[in-house]
């Protein structure tokens, strides 16, 4: 009740399951730049600019944006490493920067670009240290370790010093480390960076399982949009520290006015198919590619083509999210430029 009481102070009606909560959060960095001999220029960088969102318990949400958008800064504020310059932030009812240690027992963090494991020690020794650091009850530790070792295929790696592990092996080791103490929320910052296709698939499958089995809330930052496509039904897009989109992944396509592609195999080579609003964008022998608005029904289009053309096979390709997001950025920038001029 203590935590709910604390949330209640706001005077707003909060959902019980709002596990992560940001309200007008800002982070401004003071940057000093040397501009000449004895000359320094002071500048402010608004890394996070009035961001508000809530994430419910058990949700798996993608947090994406271009380089320098403010993603890592947000994650650092959510762990308590950085203190916000303004706004209100709570994770499990806790103010992260004020009670960083208390929160540490409830969150797990994986930074793809750096490890939380002890570099020179065998993997198992890092886990033993975490067992003590987080004061994980012995039975729970054993149980979690066994389960994580099995799910992440770590048995053969436990006695190997971390520095000798491949990137994919180390990443799996790091993910296990982040989950040993049963965190309720997991922040993942580029968890599949640099991994090969098989390792990526393993990590994604594991994350899906953890989320489904334990109800772990996951906030996922990545440049790999397949991570998002395969794991998250909701996605938040930020740029220049501001929230640009928060909603279902499918909606992102609509915002970006994207197109889907219908690939049809005909019995023989024929002139380009006439099926507006779809338009033929490529022809290779009897195969034709037709682009059509993502919001249009593929079934209707297929039925029309099948009625008029000798169809052998077909497939529908979803739009490339990367292109959709790039288009969104361009539209935003052009809009801002128009507003200025
Ligand atoms: N400690 C700091 N001091 C000054 N500026 C900073 C600091 N940390 C981040 N910034 C600036 O804040 C902005 C947001 O950075 P942040 O690392 O949060 O972006 P990001 O979205 O995580 O980018 P990337 O995808 O490249 O990791 C950038 O302009 C960055 O240069």
XYZ file of C-alpha atoms and ligand atoms in Angstrom:
372
model
C 0.000 0.000 0.000
C 2.994 2.231 0.699
C 3.813 2.356 -2.993
C 0.248 2.961 -4.072
C -0.053 5.664 -1.453
C 3.002 7.350 -2.907
C 1.521 7.217 -6.392
C -1.768 8.516 -5.050
C -0.100 11.798 -4.049
C -0.247 12.880 -7.646
C -3.973 13.250 -7.414
C -4.346 11.391 -10.690
C -6.115 8.077 -10.997
C -3.377 5.563 -11.624
C -3.851 2.126 -13.022
C -2.629 -0.543 -10.636
C -0.687 -2.132 -13.406
C 1.174 1.019 -14.555
C 4.583 -0.307 -13.715
C 6.787 2.277 -15.395
C 5.525 5.817 -15.365
C 7.051 8.970 -16.842
C 5.341 12.326 -16.713
C 6.988 15.243 -18.524
C 10.460 13.844 -17.883
C 13.419 15.939 -19.037
C 17.157 15.563 -19.015
C 19.386 18.481 -19.891
C 23.154 18.075 -20.032
C 25.545 20.984 -19.602
C 28.274 20.583 -22.151
C 31.494 22.635 -22.168
C 33.371 22.741 -25.410
C 36.869 24.104 -25.927
C 36.578 26.650 -28.723
C 40.100 28.089 -28.585
C 43.064 28.714 -26.292
C 41.515 29.324 -22.828
C 38.153 29.742 -24.500
C 35.249 27.496 -23.596
C 31.695 27.542 -24.766
C 28.839 26.346 -22.574
C 25.972 24.642 -24.239
C 22.921 22.745 -23.086
C 21.864 19.482 -24.675
C 18.231 18.580 -24.135
C 18.634 14.814 -24.418
C 15.114 14.000 -23.192
C 12.471 16.638 -23.711
C 9.223 16.263 -21.801
C 8.591 12.561 -22.315
C 5.460 10.963 -20.855
C 4.408 7.330 -21.046
C 3.317 4.405 -18.923
C 4.167 0.751 -19.336
C 1.877 -1.809 -17.746
C 3.135 -4.775 -15.779
C 3.960 -7.628 -18.162
C 4.094 -5.458 -21.302
C 6.909 -5.812 -23.809
C 7.534 -2.454 -25.426
C 10.008 -1.336 -28.073
C 11.749 2.005 -27.536
C 13.336 3.092 -30.764
C 14.783 6.101 -32.535
C 17.872 7.236 -34.437
C 21.324 7.744 -32.882
C 21.355 10.398 -30.199
C 17.533 10.370 -29.870
C 17.654 10.006 -26.078
C 16.971 6.289 -25.625
C 19.962 5.438 -23.425
C 19.449 8.585 -21.375
C 15.864 7.477 -20.676
C 17.020 3.985 -19.661
C 19.703 5.471 -17.400
C 17.057 7.588 -15.665
C 14.861 4.506 -15.286
C 17.682 2.680 -13.493
C 18.583 5.671 -11.329
C 22.057 6.156 -12.851
C 20.954 9.618 -14.017
C 18.646 12.040 -12.221
C 15.996 13.766 -14.390
C 16.282 17.552 -14.742
C 12.497 17.781 -14.589
C 9.256 15.816 -14.547
C 8.221 12.788 -12.600
C 9.423 9.237 -12.988
C 8.461 6.066 -11.123
C 9.304 2.399 -11.569
C 7.267 0.038 -9.399
C 6.301 3.105 -7.376
C 9.963 3.891 -6.673
C 11.769 7.101 -7.625
C 14.847 5.510 -9.271
C 17.432 8.215 -8.582
C 16.424 8.504 -4.915
C 16.234 4.807 -4.171
C 18.561 3.280 -6.670
C 19.607 0.376 -4.442
C 16.067 -0.608 -3.505
C 15.076 -0.493 -7.153
C 18.115 -2.553 -8.219
C 16.526 -5.612 -6.608
C 13.511 -5.268 -8.857
C 15.084 -4.476 -12.213
C 17.464 -6.224 -14.583
C 19.554 -4.412 -17.173
C 21.351 -5.677 -20.252
C 23.558 -3.274 -22.204
C 24.505 -5.014 -25.430
C 27.605 -2.898 -25.896
C 29.109 -3.622 -22.504
C 29.028 -6.465 -20.052
C 28.014 -6.531 -16.410
C 30.023 -9.749 -15.948
C 33.496 -9.951 -14.426
C 35.796 -10.113 -17.417
C 38.541 -12.335 -15.994
C 36.367 -14.710 -13.998
C 34.614 -17.845 -15.204
C 30.956 -17.142 -15.932
C 29.751 -19.118 -12.906
C 31.805 -16.911 -10.556
C 29.971 -13.808 -11.758
C 26.696 -15.543 -10.960
C 27.962 -16.528 -7.483
C 28.913 -12.907 -6.844
C 25.468 -11.770 -7.932
C 23.904 -14.373 -5.676
C 25.563 -12.611 -2.747
C 25.218 -9.044 -4.012
C 21.475 -9.342 -4.503
C 21.057 -11.607 -1.443
C 19.089 -14.107 -3.515
C 17.758 -16.919 -1.292
C 19.806 -20.099 -1.960
C 16.901 -22.213 -3.221
C 15.674 -19.483 -5.550
C 19.200 -18.873 -6.883
C 19.734 -22.577 -7.649
C 16.348 -22.875 -9.294
C 16.811 -19.750 -11.413
C 20.358 -20.663 -12.365
C 19.359 -24.163 -13.492
C 16.466 -22.799 -15.534
C 18.510 -20.010 -17.143
C 21.420 -22.335 -17.919
C 19.018 -24.699 -19.629
C 17.052 -22.070 -21.533
C 20.103 -20.103 -22.644
C 22.243 -23.153 -23.319
C 25.029 -22.111 -20.937
C 26.094 -25.423 -19.361
C 29.307 -25.765 -21.379
C 30.245 -22.125 -20.771
C 30.000 -21.825 -16.996
C 33.698 -22.496 -16.371
C 34.936 -20.332 -19.230
C 36.345 -16.868 -18.362
C 34.057 -14.205 -19.755
C 36.783 -12.679 -21.921
C 37.024 -15.974 -23.849
C 33.318 -16.071 -24.730
C 32.079 -15.132 -28.187
C 29.806 -12.097 -28.403
C 26.661 -14.256 -28.655
C 27.730 -16.459 -25.732
C 28.570 -13.409 -23.629
C 25.239 -11.833 -24.415
C 23.401 -14.956 -23.264
C 25.570 -14.913 -20.135
C 24.653 -11.282 -19.534
C 20.936 -11.924 -19.991
C 21.078 -14.762 -17.435
C 22.922 -12.449 -15.015
C 20.201 -9.832 -15.377
C 17.484 -12.357 -14.542
C 19.033 -14.300 -11.646
C 17.371 -12.151 -9.007
C 13.884 -12.423 -10.562
C 13.538 -8.801 -11.645
C 10.045 -7.597 -12.428
C 11.297 -5.388 -15.223
C 14.056 -5.901 -17.736
C 15.681 -3.065 -19.685
C 17.393 -4.307 -22.777
C 19.652 -1.924 -24.654
C 20.619 -3.470 -28.017
C 20.498 -7.086 -26.796
C 21.103 -8.570 -30.239
C 23.804 -6.194 -31.468
C 26.520 -7.987 -33.415
C 24.921 -11.421 -33.032
C 24.584 -13.888 -35.888
C 21.140 -14.914 -37.102
C 20.961 -18.085 -34.974
C 22.051 -16.342 -31.768
C 19.549 -13.552 -32.416
C 16.758 -16.086 -32.832
C 17.774 -17.814 -29.564
C 17.825 -14.577 -27.601
C 14.453 -13.487 -29.012
C 12.849 -16.843 -28.279
C 14.171 -16.728 -24.741
C 12.852 -13.197 -24.147
C 9.426 -14.226 -25.377
C 9.434 -17.132 -22.941
C 10.527 -15.038 -19.963
C 7.857 -12.489 -20.718
C 5.144 -15.133 -21.101
C 6.187 -17.370 -18.192
C 7.199 -14.840 -15.568
C 5.222 -11.841 -16.729
C 8.434 -9.800 -16.772
C 7.905 -6.270 -18.073
C 10.367 -5.577 -20.886
C 11.549 -2.278 -22.330
C 13.584 -2.964 -25.430
C 15.883 -0.500 -27.160
C 17.287 -1.627 -30.465
C 18.334 -0.600 -33.932
C 17.341 -4.025 -35.204
C 13.743 -3.602 -36.209
C 13.245 -7.334 -36.489
C 13.669 -7.455 -32.694
C 10.683 -5.166 -32.437
C 8.674 -6.929 -35.112
C 9.161 -10.286 -33.458
C 8.825 -9.268 -29.818
C 6.784 -6.128 -29.284
C 3.193 -5.325 -30.106
C 3.680 -1.758 -28.893
C 6.411 0.565 -29.986
C 7.486 4.049 -28.902
C 9.539 6.151 -31.282
C 11.598 9.074 -30.015
C 13.677 11.627 -31.843
C 15.513 14.670 -30.478
C 14.321 13.652 -27.020
C 10.639 13.873 -27.965
C 8.039 11.162 -28.312
C 6.979 10.887 -31.932
C 4.821 7.803 -31.841
C 3.424 5.501 -29.170
C 1.131 2.735 -30.305
C 0.809 -0.615 -31.972
C 3.451 -1.601 -34.455
C 0.819 -1.867 -37.196
C -0.127 1.786 -36.653
C 3.409 2.862 -37.416
C 2.887 1.720 -40.973
C -0.216 3.863 -41.266
C 1.576 6.914 -39.869
C 4.317 6.369 -42.406
C 1.710 5.745 -45.126
C 3.619 2.679 -46.110
C 2.910 0.150 -48.791
C 2.739 -3.620 -48.818
C 3.950 -5.670 -51.707
C 2.085 -8.471 -53.429
C 4.368 -10.854 -55.295
C 2.487 -12.890 -57.903
C 3.688 -15.766 -60.048
C 1.715 -16.054 -63.291
C 1.580 -19.058 -65.616
C 3.579 -17.155 -68.196
C 5.160 -13.808 -68.950
C 2.430 -11.194 -69.343
C 2.208 -7.398 -69.608
C 2.088 -5.556 -66.247
C -1.053 -6.424 -64.255
C -3.722 -3.720 -64.225
C -5.187 -3.596 -60.691
C -5.320 -0.006 -59.370
C -4.662 1.216 -56.702
C -1.954 -1.454 -56.788
C 0.830 -0.690 -59.251
C 3.434 -2.948 -60.745
C 6.879 -1.960 -59.482
C 8.952 -4.823 -60.902
C 8.594 -7.618 -63.478
C 10.889 -10.619 -63.825
C 9.606 -13.170 -66.328
C 6.266 -14.535 -65.083
C 6.802 -12.917 -61.614
C 5.411 -9.458 -60.891
C 5.689 -7.245 -57.795
C 2.743 -4.953 -57.023
C 2.880 -2.214 -54.395
C -0.409 -1.306 -52.710
C -1.383 0.918 -49.729
C -0.798 -0.957 -46.425
C -4.334 -0.108 -45.322
C -5.973 -1.855 -48.333
C -7.140 -5.453 -48.073
C -4.765 -7.902 -49.747
C -7.598 -10.457 -50.033
C -9.709 -8.190 -52.257
C -6.739 -7.422 -54.471
C -5.782 -11.101 -54.767
C -9.375 -12.065 -55.658
C -9.454 -9.444 -58.422
C -6.162 -10.557 -59.903
C -7.062 -14.266 -59.630
C -10.304 -13.618 -61.554
C -8.501 -12.013 -64.479
C -5.024 -13.548 -64.635
C -3.598 -17.116 -64.661
C -2.256 -17.110 -61.097
C 0.133 -19.880 -59.948
C 1.382 -18.583 -56.604
C 1.514 -15.435 -54.506
C 2.894 -13.930 -51.294
C 2.365 -10.658 -49.424
C 5.337 -8.773 -48.011
C 4.841 -6.445 -45.082
C 6.428 -3.003 -45.311
C 9.956 -2.578 -44.081
C 9.634 -0.740 -40.771
C 12.999 0.855 -41.201
C 11.729 2.594 -44.325
C 8.521 3.600 -42.535
C 10.432 5.180 -39.672
C 12.886 6.887 -41.990
C 9.892 8.363 -43.833
C 8.396 9.529 -40.538
C 11.619 11.339 -39.648
C 11.809 12.986 -43.039
C 8.180 14.145 -42.798
C 8.770 15.556 -39.297
C 11.924 17.387 -40.349
C 10.269 18.812 -43.459
C 7.295 19.905 -41.335
C 9.604 21.652 -38.861
C 11.507 23.337 -41.697
C 8.262 24.572 -43.260
C 7.192 25.957 -39.865
C 10.457 27.899 -39.524
C 10.523 29.357 -43.048
N 26.720 12.511 -20.311
C 26.366 13.282 -21.334
N 26.814 14.546 -21.445
C 26.439 15.335 -22.473
N 25.610 14.953 -23.463
C 25.126 13.703 -23.414
C 25.477 12.798 -22.356
N 24.836 11.622 -22.583
C 24.132 11.777 -23.725
N 24.303 13.025 -24.224
C 23.669 13.579 -25.426
O 22.281 13.402 -25.300
C 21.675 13.047 -26.541
C 20.950 11.714 -26.394
O 21.898 10.671 -26.200
P 21.494 9.155 -25.931
O 22.756 8.395 -25.674
O 20.433 9.090 -24.915
O 20.901 8.732 -27.344
P 20.494 7.302 -27.894
O 19.124 7.460 -28.458
O 20.678 6.271 -26.848
O 21.537 7.110 -29.064
P 22.279 5.778 -29.615
O 21.253 5.064 -30.424
O 23.350 6.360 -30.464
O 22.771 5.018 -28.440
C 22.813 13.030 -27.550
O 22.845 14.286 -28.184
C 24.039 12.822 -26.688
O 25.175 13.402 -27.299
